[in-house]
XYZ file of C-alpha atoms in Angstrom:
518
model
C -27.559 36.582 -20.458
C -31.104 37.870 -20.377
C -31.099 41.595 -20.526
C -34.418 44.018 -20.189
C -34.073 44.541 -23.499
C -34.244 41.036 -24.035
C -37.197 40.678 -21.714
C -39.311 43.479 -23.181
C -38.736 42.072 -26.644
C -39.721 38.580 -25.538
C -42.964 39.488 -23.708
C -43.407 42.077 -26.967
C -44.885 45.577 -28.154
C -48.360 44.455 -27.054
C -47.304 44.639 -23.254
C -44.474 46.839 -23.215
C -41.877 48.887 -24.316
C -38.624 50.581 -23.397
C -38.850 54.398 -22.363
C -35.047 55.044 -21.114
C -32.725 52.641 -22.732
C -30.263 52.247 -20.445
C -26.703 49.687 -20.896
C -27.244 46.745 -21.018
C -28.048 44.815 -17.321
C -28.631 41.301 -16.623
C -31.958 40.161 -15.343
C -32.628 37.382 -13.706
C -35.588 37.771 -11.138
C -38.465 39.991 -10.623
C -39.286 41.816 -7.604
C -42.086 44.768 -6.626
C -41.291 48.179 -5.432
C -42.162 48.542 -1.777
C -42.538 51.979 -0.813
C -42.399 51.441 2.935
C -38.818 49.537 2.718
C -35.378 51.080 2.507
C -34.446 48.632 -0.351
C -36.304 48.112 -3.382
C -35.223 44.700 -5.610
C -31.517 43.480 -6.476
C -28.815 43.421 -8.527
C -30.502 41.512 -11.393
C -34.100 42.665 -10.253
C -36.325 44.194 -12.594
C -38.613 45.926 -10.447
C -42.455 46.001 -11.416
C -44.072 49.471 -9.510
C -47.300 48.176 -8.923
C -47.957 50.561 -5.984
C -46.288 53.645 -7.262
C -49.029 56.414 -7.896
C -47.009 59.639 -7.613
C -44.058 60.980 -9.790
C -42.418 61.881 -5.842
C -42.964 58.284 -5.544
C -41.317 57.088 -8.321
C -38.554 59.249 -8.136
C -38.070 57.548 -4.667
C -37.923 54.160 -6.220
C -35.542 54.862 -8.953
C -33.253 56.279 -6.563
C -33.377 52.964 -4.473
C -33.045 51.039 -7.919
C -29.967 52.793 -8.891
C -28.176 52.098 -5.163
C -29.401 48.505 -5.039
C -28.260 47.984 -8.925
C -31.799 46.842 -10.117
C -31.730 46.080 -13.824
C -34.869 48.086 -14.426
C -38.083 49.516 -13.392
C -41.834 48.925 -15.087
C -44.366 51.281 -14.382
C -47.839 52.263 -16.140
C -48.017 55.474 -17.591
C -48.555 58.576 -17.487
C -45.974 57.965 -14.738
C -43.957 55.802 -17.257
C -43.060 59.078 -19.792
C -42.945 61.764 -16.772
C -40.645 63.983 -17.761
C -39.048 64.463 -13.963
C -39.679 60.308 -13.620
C -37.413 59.825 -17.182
C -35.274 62.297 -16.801
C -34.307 60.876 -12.808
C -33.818 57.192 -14.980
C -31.907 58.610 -17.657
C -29.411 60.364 -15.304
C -29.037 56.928 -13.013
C -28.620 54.766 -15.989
C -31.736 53.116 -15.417
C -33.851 51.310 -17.806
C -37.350 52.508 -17.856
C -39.745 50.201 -19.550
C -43.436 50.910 -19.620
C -46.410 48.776 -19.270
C -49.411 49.391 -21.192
C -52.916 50.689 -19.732
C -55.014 47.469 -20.911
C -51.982 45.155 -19.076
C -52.041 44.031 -15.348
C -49.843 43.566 -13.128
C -50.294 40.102 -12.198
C -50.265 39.204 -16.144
C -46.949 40.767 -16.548
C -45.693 38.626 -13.712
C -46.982 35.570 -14.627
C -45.038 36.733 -18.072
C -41.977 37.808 -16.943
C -41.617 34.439 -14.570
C -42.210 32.526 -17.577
C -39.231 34.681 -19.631
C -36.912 34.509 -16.882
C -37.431 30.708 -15.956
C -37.095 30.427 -19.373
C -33.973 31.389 -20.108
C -32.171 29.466 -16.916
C -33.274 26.871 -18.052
C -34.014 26.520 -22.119
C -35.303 23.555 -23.712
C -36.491 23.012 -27.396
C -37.489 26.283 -29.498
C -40.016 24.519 -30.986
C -42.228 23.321 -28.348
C -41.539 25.351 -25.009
C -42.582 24.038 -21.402
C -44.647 20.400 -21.453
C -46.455 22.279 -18.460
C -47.553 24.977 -20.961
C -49.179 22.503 -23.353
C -50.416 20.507 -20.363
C -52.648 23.728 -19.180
C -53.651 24.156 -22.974
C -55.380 20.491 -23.254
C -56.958 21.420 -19.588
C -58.986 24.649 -20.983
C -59.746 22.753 -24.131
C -61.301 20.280 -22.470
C -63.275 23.114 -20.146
C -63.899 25.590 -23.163
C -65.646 22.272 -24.556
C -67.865 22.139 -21.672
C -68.845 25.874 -21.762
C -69.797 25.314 -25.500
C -71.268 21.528 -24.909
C -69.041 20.818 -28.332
C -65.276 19.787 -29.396
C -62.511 21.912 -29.253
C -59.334 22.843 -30.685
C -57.214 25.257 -30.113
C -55.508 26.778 -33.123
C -52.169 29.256 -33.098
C -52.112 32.089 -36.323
C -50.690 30.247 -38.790
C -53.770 27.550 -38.014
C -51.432 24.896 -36.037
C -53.454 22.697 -33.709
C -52.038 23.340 -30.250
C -54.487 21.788 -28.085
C -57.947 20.190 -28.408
C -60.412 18.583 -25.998
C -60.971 15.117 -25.286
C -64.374 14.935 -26.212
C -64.292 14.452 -30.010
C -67.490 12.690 -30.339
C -69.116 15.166 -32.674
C -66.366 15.435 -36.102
C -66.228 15.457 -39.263
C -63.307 14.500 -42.297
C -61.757 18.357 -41.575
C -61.356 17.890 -37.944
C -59.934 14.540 -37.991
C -57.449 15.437 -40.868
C -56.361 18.674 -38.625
C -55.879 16.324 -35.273
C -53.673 13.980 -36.956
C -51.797 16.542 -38.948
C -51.617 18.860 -36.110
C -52.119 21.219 -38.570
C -55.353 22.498 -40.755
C -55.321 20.945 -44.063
C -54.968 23.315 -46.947
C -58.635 22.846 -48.766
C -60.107 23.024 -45.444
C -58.436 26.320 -44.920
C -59.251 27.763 -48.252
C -62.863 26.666 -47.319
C -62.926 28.800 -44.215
C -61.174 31.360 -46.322
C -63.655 31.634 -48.786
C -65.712 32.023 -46.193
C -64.107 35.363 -44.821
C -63.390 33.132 -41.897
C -59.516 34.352 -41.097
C -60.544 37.817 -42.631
C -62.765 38.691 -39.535
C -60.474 36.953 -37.332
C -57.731 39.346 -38.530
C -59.628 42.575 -38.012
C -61.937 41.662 -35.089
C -62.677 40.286 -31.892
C -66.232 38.959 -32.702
C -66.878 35.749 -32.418
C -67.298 33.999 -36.222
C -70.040 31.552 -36.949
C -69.402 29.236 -40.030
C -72.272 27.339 -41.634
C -72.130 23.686 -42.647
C -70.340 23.499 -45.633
C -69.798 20.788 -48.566
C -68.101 17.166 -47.869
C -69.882 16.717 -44.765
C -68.156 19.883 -43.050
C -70.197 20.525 -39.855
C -70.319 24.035 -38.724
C -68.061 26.006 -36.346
C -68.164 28.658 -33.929
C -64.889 30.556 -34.449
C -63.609 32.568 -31.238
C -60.421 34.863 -31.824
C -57.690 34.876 -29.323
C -56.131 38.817 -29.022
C -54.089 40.288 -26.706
C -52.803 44.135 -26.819
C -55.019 44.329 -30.425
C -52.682 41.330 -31.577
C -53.824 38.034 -32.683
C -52.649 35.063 -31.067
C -55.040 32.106 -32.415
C -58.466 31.488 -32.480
C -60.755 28.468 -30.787
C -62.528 26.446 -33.308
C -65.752 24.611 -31.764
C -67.520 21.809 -33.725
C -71.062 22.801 -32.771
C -74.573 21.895 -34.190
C -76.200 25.896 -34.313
C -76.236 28.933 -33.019
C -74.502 29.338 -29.672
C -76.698 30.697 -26.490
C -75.677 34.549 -25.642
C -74.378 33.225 -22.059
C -72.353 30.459 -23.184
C -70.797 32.998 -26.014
C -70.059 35.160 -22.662
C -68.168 32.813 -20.773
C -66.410 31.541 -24.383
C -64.977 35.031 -24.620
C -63.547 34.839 -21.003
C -61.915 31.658 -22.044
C -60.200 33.144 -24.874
C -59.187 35.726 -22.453
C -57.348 33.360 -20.355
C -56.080 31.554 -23.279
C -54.490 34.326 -24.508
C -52.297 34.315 -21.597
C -51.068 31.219 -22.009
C -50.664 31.508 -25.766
C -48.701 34.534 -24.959
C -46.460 32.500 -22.233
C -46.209 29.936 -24.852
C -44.500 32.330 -27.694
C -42.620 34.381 -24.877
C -40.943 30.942 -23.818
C -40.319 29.784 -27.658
C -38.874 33.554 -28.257
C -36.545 33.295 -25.334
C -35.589 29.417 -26.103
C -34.472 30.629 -29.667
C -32.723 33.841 -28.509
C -30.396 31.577 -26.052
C -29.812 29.454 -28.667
C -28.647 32.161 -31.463
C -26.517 33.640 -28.751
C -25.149 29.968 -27.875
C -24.375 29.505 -31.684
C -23.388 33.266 -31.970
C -20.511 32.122 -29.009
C -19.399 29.290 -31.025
C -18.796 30.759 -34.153
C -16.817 33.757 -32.758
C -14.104 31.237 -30.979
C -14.846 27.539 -29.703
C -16.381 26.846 -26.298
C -16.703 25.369 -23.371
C -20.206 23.930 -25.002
C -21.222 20.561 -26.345
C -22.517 19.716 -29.754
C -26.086 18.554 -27.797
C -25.652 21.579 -25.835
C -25.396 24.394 -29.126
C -28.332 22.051 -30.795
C -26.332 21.187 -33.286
C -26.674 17.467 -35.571
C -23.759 15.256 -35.870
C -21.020 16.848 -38.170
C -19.145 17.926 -40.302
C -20.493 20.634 -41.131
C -20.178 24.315 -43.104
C -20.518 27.665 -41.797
C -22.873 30.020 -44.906
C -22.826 33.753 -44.825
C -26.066 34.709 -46.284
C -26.354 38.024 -47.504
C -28.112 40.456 -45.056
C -30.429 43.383 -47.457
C -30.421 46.921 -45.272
C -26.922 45.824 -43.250
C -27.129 46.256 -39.584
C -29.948 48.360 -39.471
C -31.895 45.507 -41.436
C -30.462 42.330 -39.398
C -33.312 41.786 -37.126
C -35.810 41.520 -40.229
C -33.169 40.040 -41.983
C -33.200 36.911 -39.218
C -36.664 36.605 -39.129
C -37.163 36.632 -42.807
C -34.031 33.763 -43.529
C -35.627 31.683 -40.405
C -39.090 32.029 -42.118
C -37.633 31.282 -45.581
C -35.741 27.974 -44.414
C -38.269 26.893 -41.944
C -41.263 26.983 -44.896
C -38.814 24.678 -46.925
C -38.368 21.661 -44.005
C -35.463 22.715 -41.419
C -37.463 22.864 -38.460
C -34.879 24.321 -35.957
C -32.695 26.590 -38.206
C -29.390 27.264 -36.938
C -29.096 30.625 -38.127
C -27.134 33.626 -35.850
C -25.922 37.174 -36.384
C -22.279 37.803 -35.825
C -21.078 41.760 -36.443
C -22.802 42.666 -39.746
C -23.307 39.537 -41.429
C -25.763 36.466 -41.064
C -24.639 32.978 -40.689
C -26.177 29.571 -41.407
C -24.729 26.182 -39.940
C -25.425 23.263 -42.005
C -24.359 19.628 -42.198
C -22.118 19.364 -44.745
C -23.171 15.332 -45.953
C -26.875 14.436 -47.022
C -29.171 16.127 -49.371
C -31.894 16.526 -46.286
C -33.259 19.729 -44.889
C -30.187 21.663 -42.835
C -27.457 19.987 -45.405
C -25.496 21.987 -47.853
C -26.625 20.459 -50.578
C -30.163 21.655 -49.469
C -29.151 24.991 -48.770
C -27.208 25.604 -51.885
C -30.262 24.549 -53.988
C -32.432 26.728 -51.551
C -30.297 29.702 -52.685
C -30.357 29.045 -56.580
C -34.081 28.797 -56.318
C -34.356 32.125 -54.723
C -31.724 33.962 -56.541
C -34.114 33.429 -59.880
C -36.081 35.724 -58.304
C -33.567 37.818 -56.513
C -30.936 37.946 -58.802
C -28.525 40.042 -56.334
C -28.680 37.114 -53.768
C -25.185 35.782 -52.555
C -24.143 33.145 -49.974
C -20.996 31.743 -49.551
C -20.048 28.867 -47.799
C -16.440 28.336 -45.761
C -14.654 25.277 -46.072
C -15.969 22.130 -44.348
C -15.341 22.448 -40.536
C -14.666 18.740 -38.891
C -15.044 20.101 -35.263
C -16.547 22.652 -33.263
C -13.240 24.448 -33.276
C -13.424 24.322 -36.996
C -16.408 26.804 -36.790
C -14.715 30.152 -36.415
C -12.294 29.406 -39.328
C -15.607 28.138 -41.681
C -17.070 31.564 -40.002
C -14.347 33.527 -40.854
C -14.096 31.951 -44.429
C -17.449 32.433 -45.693
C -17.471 35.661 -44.521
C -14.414 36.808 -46.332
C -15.716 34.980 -49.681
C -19.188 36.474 -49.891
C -17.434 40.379 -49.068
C -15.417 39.618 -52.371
C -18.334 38.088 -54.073
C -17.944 41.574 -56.274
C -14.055 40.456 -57.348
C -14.882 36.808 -57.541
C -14.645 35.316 -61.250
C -17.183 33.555 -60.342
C -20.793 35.109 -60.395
C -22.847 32.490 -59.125
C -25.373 32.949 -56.272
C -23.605 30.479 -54.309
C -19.806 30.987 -53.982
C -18.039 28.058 -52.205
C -14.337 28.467 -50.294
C -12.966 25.333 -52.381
C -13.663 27.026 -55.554
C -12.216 30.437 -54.472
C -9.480 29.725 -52.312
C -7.035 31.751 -54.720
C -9.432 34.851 -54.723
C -9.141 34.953 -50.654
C -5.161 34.208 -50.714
C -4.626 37.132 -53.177
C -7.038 39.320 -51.109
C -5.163 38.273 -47.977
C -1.821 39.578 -49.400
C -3.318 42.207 -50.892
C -5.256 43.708 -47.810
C -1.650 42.810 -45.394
C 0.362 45.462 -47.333
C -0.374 48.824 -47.900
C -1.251 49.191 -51.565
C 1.921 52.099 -52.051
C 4.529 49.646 -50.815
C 3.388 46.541 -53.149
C 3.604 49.241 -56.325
C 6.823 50.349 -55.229
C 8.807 48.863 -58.181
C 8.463 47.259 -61.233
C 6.807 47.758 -64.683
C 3.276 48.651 -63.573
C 3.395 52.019 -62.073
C 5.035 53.249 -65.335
C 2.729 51.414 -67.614
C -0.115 53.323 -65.300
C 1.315 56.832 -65.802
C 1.360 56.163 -69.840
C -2.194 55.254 -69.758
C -3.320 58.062 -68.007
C -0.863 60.026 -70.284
C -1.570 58.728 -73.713
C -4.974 57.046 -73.234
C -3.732 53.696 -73.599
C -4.781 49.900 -72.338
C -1.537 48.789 -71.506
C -2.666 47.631 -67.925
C -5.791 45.831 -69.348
C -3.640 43.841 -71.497
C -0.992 43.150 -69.089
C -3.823 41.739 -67.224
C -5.939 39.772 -69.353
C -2.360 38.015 -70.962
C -1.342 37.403 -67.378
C -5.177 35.943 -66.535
C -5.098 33.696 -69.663
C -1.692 32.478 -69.448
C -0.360 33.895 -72.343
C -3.008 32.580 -74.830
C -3.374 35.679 -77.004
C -6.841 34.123 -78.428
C -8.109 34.023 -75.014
C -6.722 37.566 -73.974
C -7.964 39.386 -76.834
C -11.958 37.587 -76.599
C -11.140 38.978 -72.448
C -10.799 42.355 -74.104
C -12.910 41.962 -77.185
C -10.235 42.377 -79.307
C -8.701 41.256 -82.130
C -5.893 38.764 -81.523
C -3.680 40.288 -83.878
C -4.812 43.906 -81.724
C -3.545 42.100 -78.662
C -0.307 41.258 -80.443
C 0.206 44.411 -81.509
C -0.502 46.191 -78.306
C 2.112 43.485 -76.579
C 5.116 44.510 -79.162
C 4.171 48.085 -78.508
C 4.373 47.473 -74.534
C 7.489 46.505 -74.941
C 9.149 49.937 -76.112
C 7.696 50.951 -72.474
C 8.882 49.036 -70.173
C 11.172 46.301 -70.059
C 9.638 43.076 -68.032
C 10.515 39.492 -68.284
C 6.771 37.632 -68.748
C 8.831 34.376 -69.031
C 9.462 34.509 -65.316
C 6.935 32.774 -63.263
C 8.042 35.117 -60.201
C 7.763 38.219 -62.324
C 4.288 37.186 -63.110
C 2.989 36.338 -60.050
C 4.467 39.831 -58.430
C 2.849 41.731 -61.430
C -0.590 39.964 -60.865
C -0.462 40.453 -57.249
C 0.393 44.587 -58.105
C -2.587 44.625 -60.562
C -4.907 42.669 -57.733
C -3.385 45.696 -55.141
C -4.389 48.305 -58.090
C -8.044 47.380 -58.829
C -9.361 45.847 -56.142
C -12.713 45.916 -56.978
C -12.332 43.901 -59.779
């Protein structure tokens, strides 16, 4: 479901932004306020209010809004943060979204049809609409006439989205960033020793480059921006100085291709945000939904719980960052969601390639050198898509007891700690007072406290290493023949048969129930 939220957050800050959060409501067309009709938009309409140039008139069309169940309302401000105009939204349960003053109208709906389309109907995260790309290689082609010079187009991080047909003037750089589809990394520290991406970042002036070493020819650099934001840049192969007119109508181009750069990363935003809630739906319970359909490769695969720095408040970040982090190191569509609190990875569970837990596990160890706190832990291996919520469940239970675990790796695996999660299991069932209802411990607890004692420790660390009173007393950096001792004395305490495997498992399942935490 595509919510306003979800739709202001697509199109992003640069265009607009939510004034009167309202629940959540489904959109899924866009209509325009009509002042002259009884009726203004849908159930599922967000309503753009083009027209509206009064607060009496916008109080009129939230009012029609509320009765026609209209999932929101854009409007410009000042009428957008009118106190009478929010307050009227807030009391219908309206969502009031605002569109900036350098945005039009008819940009927003070219936008919002784009979002909306979108999300009916999503196809790969990575690429977006063919038509999109289609109109990209059409204004390379014309910026190239404007400029009477080859063209690409270029996105922020310097990936070739476009370029013209007429090629006929290159060098070794632009041939190398064709095929690639991406700007080779000398030729970008070239341009960056230049200042090239330096004015790009802070500017909207066009950048010329001179010719540099290796036969580099020189370039005419235009920045793409929209809302003070850069999108991409242009990058024309030309032989001098550009004409003032022809740098007039290049600036117009960028203007339009900013639009379409923005539809373009509006349509891969909403692609990947029905995809995480697709994968979100599977991992909570299995589905009506296909393997093709969640994107997922052939299995069987692993559920990971990565750990999420700043919890809930955090996640957003948190998602971006682990999609950056895994995408930089080869897994092109990472299948990464957000369920409750904690993030989750889906890898295949065979192969050693990008996406595999193999991959991922080394992925982790590498970054844990340098964040030693780091944890993931993996459920067990799920065979089918109704395996998914058990892996889910799994991994999420193993990296919450990551703290307990014996094992303090960065990467904690369900086959390895099984036993941890079937103690905490028990543990967490019963209420701590009923398992320490009888038996030795609770009075070998009160003489500690009384006397200052270890009796408990040693209980514990005989229990944990079977008996071996070598291994017990290196546990509790002891002497063995300390150990010994404290054992004969524990037994003028408390009488307890230690030769009982039943006895032994209830008193390690009391002492699990008594110090949870460690």
């Amino acid at each position: 479901m595509m919510t306003v939220a979800g739709v202001v957050e697509a199109v992003g800050a640069a265009l607009l932004q939510v004034v009167v959060a309202a629940k959540p409501a489904e959109v899924r067309d866009v209509a325009l306020a009509e002042l002259d009709d009884a009726s203004t938009g849908q159930s599922g309409d967000l309503v753009l209010g083009a027209g509206i140039a009064t607060p009496d008139q916008a109080l009129a069309v939230i009012e029609r809004c509320a009765e026609t169940g209209a999932g929101g309302l854009v409007l410009k401000p000042p009428l957008a943060s009118h106190p009478d105009v929010t307050s009227a939204a807030a009391e219908r349960d309206l969502t009031l979204v605002e569109l900036q003053r350098h945005g039009s109208w008819a940009q927003l709906v070219w936008l919002l049809r784009g979002v909306i389309d979108r999300a009916a109907a999503p196809g790969s995260p990575e690429t977006g609409t063919p038509g999109v790309y289609d109109e990209l290689f059409a204004l390379a082609d014309a910026t190239a006439a404007i400029v009477d010079a080859p063209v690409t187009i270029e996105d922020a991080q310097s990936r070739v989205l476009a370029y013209s047909s007429r090629q006929d003037r290159t060098d070794p750089a632009r041939v190398s960033t064709i095929v690639g589809r991406r700007v080779p990394g000398d030729v970008i520290a070239h341009f960056r020793s230049r200042g090239v991406f330096r004015k790009l970042a802070k500017g909207s002036e066009l950048v010329f480059v001179p010719q540099g070493p290796n036969g580099t020819l020189p370039r005419l650099v235009i920045p793409i921006r929209a809302g003070g934001e850069l999108l991409g840049s242009i990058w024309a192969v030309v032989e001098g100085p550009v004409p003032d007119g022809r740098l007039r109508d290049l600036q117009g181009a960028a203007s339009v291709l900013a639009l379409h750069l923005l539809r373009l990363r509006v349509q891969a935003d909403v692609a990947r945000r029905v995809s995480a809630d697709r994968l979100r739906a599977a991992l909570r319970a299995p589905g009506r939904l296909g393997r093709e359909e969640l994107g997922l490769p052939t299995g069987p695969w692993r559920v990971v719980a990565l750990e999420a720095h700043g919890g809930t408040a955090g996640m957003v970040h948190t998602l971006a960052l682990w999609e950056s982090i895994t995408r930089r190191h080869g897994w092109r569509q990472p299948l990464i969601a957000d369920v409750g609190d904690v993030l989750f990875a889906v890898v295949v569970d065979e192969g050693e390639l990008p996406g595999s837990w193999l991959w991922m596990e080394r992925l982790i160890r590498d970054i844990a050198v340098h964040e030693p706190g780091l944890r993931a832990a993996s459920g067990s291996v799920a065979a089918d898509l109704a395996d998914l919520p058990r892996s889910r469940a799994e991994a999420a239970e193993l990296l919450a007891l990551h703290g307990s675990a014996r094992q303090r790796s960065s990467v904690l695996r369900f086959e390895d700690l099984w036993a941890e999660v079937v103690v905490h299991r028990v543990v967490a069932a019963v209420p701590q007072d009923d398992l320490l209802v009888g038996g030795p411990l609770p009075d070998l607890v009160a003489h500690d406290r009384k006397h200052g004692t270890n009796y408990v420790a040693t209980v514990a660390a005989w229990l944990e290493q079977q008996g071996d009173p070598n291994k017990a007393a290196r546990q509790l950096h002891v002497h063995p023949n300390t150990l010994r001792h404290r054992m004969r004395r524990l037994a003028e305490v408390i009488q307890v048969d230690l030769d009982s495997p039943r006895t032994r498992l209830a008193l390690q399942i009391q002492l699990a129930a008594l110090r949870p935490g460690a």
